[in-house]
Protein backbone atom coordinates (compact mmCIF):
# COMPACT_ATOMS: atom_id res chain seq x y z
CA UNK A 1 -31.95 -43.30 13.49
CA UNK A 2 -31.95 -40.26 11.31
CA UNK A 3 -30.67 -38.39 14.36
CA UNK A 4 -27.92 -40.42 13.96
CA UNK A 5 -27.48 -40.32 10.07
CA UNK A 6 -27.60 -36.80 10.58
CA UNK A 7 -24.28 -36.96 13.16
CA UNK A 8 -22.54 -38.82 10.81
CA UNK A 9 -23.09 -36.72 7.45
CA UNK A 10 -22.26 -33.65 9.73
CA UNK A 11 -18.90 -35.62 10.85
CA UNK A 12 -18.21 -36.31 7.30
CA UNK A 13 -19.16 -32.72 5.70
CA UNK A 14 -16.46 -31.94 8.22
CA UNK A 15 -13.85 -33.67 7.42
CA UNK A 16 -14.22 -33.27 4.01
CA UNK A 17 -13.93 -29.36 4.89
CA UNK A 18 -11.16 -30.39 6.80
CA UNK A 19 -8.94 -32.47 4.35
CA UNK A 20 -9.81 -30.08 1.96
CA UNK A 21 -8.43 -27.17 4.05
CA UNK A 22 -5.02 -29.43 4.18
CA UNK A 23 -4.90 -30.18 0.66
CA UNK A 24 -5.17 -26.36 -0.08
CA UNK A 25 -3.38 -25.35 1.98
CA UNK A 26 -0.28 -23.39 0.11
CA UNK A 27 3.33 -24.76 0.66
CA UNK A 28 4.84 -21.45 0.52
CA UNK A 29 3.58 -17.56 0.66
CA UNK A 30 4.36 -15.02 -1.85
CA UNK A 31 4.66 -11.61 0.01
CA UNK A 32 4.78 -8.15 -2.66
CA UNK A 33 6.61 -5.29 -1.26
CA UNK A 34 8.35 -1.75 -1.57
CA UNK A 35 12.05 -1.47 -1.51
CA UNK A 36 12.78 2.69 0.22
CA UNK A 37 9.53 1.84 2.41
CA UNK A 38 10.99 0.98 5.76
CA UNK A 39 8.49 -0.79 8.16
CA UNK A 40 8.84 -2.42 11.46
CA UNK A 41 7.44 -5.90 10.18
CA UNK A 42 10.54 -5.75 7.85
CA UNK A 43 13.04 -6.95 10.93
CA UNK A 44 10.41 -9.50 11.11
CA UNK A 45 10.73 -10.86 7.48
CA UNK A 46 14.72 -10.64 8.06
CA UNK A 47 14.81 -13.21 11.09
CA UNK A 48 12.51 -15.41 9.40
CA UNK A 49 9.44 -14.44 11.86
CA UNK A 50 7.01 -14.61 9.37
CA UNK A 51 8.28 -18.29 8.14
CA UNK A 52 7.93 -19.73 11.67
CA UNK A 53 4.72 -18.56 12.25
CA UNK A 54 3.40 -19.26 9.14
CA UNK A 55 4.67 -22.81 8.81
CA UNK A 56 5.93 -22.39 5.56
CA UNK A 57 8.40 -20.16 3.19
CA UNK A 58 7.82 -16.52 3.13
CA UNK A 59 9.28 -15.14 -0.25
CA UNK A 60 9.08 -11.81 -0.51
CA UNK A 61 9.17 -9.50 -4.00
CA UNK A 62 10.04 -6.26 -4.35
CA UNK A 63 7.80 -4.40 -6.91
CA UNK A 64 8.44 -0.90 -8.09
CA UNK A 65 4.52 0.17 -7.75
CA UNK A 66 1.03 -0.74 -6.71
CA UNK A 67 -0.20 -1.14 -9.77
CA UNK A 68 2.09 -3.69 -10.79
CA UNK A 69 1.75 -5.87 -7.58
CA UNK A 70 -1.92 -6.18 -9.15
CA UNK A 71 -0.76 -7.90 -12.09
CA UNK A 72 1.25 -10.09 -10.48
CA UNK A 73 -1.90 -10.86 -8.10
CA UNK A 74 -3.97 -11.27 -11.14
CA UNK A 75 -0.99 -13.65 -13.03
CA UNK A 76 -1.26 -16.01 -9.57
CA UNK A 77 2.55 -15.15 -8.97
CA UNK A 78 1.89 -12.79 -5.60
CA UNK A 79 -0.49 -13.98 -2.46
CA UNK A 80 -0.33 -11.01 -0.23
CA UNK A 81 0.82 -7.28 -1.27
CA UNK A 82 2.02 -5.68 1.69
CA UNK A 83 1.66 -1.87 1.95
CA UNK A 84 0.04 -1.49 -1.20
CA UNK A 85 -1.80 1.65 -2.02
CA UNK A 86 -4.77 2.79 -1.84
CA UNK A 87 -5.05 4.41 -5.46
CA UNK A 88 -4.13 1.06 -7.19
CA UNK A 89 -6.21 -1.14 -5.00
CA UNK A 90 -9.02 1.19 -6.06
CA UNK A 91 -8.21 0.82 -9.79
CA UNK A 92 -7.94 -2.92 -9.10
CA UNK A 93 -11.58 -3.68 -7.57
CA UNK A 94 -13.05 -0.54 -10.15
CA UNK A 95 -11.88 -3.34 -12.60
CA UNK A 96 -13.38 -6.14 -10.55
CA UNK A 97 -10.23 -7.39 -9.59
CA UNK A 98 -10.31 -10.82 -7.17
CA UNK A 99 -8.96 -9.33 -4.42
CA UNK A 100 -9.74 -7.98 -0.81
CA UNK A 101 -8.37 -5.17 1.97
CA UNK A 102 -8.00 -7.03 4.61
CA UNK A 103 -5.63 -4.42 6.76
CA UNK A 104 -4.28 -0.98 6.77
CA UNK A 105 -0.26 -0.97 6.48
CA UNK A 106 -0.22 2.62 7.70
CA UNK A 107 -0.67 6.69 7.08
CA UNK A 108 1.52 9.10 5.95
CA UNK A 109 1.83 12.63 4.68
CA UNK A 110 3.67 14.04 2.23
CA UNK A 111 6.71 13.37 3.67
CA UNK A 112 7.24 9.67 2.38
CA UNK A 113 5.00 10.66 -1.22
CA UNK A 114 5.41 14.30 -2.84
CA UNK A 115 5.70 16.06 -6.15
CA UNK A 116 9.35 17.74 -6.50
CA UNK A 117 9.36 20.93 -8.81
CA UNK A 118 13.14 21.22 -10.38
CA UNK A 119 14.86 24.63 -8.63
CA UNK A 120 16.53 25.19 -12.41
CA UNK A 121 12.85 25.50 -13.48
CA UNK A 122 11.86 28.48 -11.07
CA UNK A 123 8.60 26.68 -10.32
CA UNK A 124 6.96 26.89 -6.94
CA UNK A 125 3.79 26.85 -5.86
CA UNK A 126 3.51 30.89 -6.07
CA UNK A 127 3.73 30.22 -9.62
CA UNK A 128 2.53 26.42 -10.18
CA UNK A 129 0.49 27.71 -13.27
CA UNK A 130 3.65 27.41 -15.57
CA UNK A 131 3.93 23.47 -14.98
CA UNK A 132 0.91 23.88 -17.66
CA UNK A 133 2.68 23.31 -21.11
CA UNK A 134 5.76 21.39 -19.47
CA UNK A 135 7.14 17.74 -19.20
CA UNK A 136 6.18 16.05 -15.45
CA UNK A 137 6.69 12.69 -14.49
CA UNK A 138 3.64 10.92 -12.58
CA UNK A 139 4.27 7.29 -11.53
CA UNK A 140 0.55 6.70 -12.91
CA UNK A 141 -1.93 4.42 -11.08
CA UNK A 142 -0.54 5.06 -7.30
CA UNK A 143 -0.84 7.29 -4.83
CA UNK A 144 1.84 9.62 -6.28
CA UNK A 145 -0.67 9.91 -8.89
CA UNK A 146 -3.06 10.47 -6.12
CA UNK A 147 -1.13 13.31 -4.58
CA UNK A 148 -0.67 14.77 -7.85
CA UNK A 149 -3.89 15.30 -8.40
CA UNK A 150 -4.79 17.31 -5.17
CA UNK A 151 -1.65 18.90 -5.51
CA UNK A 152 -2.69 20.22 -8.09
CA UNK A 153 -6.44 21.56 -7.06
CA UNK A 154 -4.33 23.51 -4.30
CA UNK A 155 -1.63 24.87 -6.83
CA UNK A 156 -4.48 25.87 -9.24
CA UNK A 157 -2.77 24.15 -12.20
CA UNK A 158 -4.20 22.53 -15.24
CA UNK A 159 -3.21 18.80 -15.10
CA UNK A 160 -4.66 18.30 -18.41
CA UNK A 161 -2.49 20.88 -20.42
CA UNK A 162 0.31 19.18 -18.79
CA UNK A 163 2.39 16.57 -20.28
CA UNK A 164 2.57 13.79 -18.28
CA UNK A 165 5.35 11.24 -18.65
CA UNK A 166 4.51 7.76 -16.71
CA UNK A 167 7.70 7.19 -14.98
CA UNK A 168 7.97 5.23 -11.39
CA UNK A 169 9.77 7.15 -9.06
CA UNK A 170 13.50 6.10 -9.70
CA UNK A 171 12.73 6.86 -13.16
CA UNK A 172 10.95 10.43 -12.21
CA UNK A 173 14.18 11.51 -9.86
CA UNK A 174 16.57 10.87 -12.63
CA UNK A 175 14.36 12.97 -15.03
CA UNK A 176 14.55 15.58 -12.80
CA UNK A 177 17.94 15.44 -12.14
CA UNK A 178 18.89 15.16 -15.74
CA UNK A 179 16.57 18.17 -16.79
CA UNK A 180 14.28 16.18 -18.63
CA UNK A 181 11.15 16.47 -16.86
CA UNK A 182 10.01 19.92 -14.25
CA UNK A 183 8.37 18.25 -11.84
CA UNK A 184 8.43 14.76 -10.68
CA UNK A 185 5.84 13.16 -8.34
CA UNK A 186 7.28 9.94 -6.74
CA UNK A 187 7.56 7.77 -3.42
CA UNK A 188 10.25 6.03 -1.41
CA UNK A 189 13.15 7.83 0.95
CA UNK A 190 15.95 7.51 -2.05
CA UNK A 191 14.10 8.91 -4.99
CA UNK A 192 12.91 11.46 -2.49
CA UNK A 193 16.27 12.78 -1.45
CA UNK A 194 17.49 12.55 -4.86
CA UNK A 195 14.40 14.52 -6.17
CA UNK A 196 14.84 17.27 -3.44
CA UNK A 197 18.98 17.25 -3.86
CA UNK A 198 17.68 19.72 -7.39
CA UNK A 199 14.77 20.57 -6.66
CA UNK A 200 11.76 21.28 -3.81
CA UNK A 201 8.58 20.22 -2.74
CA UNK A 202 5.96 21.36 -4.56
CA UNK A 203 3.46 21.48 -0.99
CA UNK A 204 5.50 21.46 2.10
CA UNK A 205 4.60 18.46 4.38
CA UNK A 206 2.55 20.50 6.26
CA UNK A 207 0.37 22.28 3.75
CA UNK A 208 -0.31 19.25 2.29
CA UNK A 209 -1.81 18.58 5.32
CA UNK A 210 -4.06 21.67 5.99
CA UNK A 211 -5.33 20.80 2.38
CA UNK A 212 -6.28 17.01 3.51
CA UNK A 213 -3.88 15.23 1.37
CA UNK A 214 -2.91 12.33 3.04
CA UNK A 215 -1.65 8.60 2.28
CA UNK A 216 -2.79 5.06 3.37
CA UNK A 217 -1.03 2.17 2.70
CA UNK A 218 -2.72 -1.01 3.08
CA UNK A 219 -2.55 -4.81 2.71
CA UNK A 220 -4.50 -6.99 0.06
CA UNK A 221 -4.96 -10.38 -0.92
CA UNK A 222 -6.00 -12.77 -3.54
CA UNK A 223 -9.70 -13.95 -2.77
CA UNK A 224 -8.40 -17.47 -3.95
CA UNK A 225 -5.32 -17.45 -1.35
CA UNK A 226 -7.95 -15.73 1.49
CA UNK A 227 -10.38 -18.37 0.87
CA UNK A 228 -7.91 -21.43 0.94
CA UNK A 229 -5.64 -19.96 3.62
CA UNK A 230 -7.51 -17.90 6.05
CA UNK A 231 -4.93 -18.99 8.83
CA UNK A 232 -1.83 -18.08 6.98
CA UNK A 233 -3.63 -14.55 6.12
CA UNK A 234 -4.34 -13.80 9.95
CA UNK A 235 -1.49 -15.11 10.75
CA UNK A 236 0.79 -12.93 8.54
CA UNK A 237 -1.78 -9.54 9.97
CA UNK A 238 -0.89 -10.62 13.60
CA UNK A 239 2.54 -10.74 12.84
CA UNK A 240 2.76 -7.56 11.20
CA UNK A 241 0.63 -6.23 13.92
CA UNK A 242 3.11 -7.10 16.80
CA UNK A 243 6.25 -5.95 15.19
CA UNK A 244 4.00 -2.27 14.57
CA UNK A 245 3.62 -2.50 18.35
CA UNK A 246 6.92 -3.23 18.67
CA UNK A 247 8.14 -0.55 16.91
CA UNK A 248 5.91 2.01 18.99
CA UNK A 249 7.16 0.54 22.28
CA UNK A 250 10.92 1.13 20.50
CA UNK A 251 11.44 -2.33 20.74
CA UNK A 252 12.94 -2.51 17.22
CA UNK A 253 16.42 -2.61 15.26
CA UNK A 254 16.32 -0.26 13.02
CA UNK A 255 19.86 -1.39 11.72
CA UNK A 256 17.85 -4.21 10.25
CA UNK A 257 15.08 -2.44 8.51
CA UNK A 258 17.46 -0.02 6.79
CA UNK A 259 19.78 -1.80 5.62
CA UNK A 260 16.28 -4.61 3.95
CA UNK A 261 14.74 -1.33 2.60
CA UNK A 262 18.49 -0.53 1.33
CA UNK A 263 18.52 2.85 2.87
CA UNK A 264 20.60 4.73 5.20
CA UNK A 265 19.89 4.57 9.06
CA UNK A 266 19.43 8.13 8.91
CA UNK A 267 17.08 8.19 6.14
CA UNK A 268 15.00 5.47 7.48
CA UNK A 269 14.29 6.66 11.03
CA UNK A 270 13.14 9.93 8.99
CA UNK A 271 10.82 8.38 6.77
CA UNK A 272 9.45 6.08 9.55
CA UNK A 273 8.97 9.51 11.64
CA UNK A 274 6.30 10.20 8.95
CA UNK A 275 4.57 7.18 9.33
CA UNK A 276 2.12 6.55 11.19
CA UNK A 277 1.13 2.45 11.96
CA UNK A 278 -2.02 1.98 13.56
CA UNK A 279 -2.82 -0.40 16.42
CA UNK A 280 -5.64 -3.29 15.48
CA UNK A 281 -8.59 -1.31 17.08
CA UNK A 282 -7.90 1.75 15.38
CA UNK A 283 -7.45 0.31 11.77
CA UNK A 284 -10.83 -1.99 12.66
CA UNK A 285 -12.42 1.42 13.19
CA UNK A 286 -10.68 2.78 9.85
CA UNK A 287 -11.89 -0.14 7.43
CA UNK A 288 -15.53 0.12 9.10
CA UNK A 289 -17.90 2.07 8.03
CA UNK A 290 -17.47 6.13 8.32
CA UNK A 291 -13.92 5.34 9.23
CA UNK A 292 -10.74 6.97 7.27
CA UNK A 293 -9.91 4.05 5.13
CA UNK A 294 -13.78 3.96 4.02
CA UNK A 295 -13.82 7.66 3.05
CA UNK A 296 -10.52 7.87 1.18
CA UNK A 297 -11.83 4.56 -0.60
CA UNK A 298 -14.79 6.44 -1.66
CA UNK A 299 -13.31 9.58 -2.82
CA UNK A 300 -10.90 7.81 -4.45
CA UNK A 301 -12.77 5.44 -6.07
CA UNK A 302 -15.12 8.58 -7.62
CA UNK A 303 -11.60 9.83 -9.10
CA UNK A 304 -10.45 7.16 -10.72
CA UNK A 305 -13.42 5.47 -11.94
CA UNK A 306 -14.02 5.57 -15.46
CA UNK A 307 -16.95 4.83 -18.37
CA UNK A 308 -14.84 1.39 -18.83
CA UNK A 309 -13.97 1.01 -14.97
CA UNK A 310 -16.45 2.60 -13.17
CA UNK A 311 -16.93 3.18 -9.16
CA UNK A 312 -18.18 0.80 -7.03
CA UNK A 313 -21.89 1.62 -5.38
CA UNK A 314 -20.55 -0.19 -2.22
CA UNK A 315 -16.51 -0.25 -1.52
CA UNK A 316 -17.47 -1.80 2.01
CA UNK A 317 -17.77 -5.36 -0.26
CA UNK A 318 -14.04 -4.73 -1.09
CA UNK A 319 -12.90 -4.68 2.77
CA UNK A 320 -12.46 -6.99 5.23
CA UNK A 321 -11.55 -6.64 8.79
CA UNK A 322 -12.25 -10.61 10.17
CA UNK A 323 -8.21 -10.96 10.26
CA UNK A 324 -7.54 -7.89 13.04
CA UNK A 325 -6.40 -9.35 15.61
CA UNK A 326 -8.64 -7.73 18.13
């Protein structure tokens, strides 16, 4: 008998799980991105891929910067941020933010995120020293802000007797252009290539490189939308996971990507070039422990933490990699 009392309460803890699952399930998902960041899962979004696998609407937002796909996280008006960085996810959980890594979007150097001195200034790194006392424009809170920072340490300039103008990178290339500001750190293919059109990089790609600066993107979600829709959340990784493959078996259109990032063809097969999107085993070995992600989620969590916002004794609690599809 209480074998069989036991059955049922099982059967009925069930499908209370169960009809709660349905009733929580969310009618539509609301996807943050970055306009001049071209990635293969972008043709996806276009032909509605994401939609049909997800069973439901996929709207998508374009956001200007990390940080600000956190607040709309926070405000319950984003689900998923896709290609977020690392610097403002850091911020985020320093704060205690509700929200979880749950894959890596991709790495990049310098190519797709760089500081731009102006050539009317004179200022190169030779001479980086006189950016100390002048106007520079820092998109603050994201990995520009990152890369300006170890830029910086290898430049042997004085951030702090700088003055530094938050501007997000649209803003920062016009400032530059205009004469406004000497130096403007920024992200995405169009400020870039306005930026450089006056001015050049502070680091070349490649010292940038030999000094360890390097970018990750990555994914994040609500811990209220991962706890209600684990399905949809895997689902969305597995889709962006097969159009990454996709993309490295040049099985892409990359007509389709440009013209949804609203860049030229040209300028989107050379930002992509600098990207580099990682299959499911080798970001599961990133987010683990010792891995890339893990490391660069350390150190950057030690930089940015403050008295008020202070690092985390274990980032691993921020991460989760149950949604690979491995």
């Amino acid at each position: 008998m209480k074998k069989i009392i036991s059955l049922l309460l099982g059967s009925l803890v069930a499908l209370a799980l169960s009809m709660s699952a349905a009733f929580s399930a969310a009618k539509e998902v609301r996807v943050a991105f970055f306009l001049e960041w071209p990635t293969p899962n972008q043709e996806d979004k276009v032909k509605k891929l994401f939609d049909k696998a997800m069973g439901v609407p996929v709207k998508w937002t374009n956001f200007t910067n990390g940080g600000a796909m956190t607040d709309a996280m926070l405000a319950g008006d984003i689900d998923i941020s896709y290609s977020q960085g690392l610097t403002p996810f850091v911020n985020a959980v320093n704060s205690k933010a509700p929200i979880k890594l749950v894959d890596v979007a991709m790495e990049y150097g310098m190519g797709g995120t760089t500081c731009v001195t102006s050539n009317a200034s004179g200022i190169k790194k030779a001479n980086a020293s006189q950016l100390e006392g002048q106007k520079v424009a820092v998109p603050l809170g994201t990995m520009a802000e990152y890369v300006f920072i170890e830029s910086m340490k290898v430049v042997e300039a004085d951030r702090s007797k700088m003055e530094i103008i938050q501007m997000d990178p649209e803003e920062g290339a016009a400032a530059l252009v205009s004469g406004d500001v000497v130096m403007a750190c920024l992200f995405g293919g169009n400020s870039i290539k306005a930026a450089v059109a006056v001015g050049s990089r502070l680091l070349s790609v490649q010292e940038a490189r030999d000094a360890g600066i390097q970018g990750i993107d990555i994914t994040s979600v609500t811990d209220k939308f991962m706890k209600e829709n684990p399905g949809m959340v895997r689902t969305f990784v597995e889709v962006t996971h097969e159009a990454n493959a996709k993309y490295r078996a040049g099985k892409h259109d990359i007509n389709i990507i440009a013209k949804d990032a609203e860049m030229s063809v040209a300028d989107t097969k050379d930002t992509m070039d600098g990207f580099k999107f990682l299959t499911a085993a080798e970001t599961n070995k990133s987010m683990s422990k010792g891995g890339l992600l893990m490391k660069y989620l350390e150190g950057m969590g030690k930089t940015f933490g403050t008295a008020e916002n202070p690092t985390l004794k274990d980032y691993s609690k921020t991460v989760d990699t149950s949604f690979l599809p491995l």
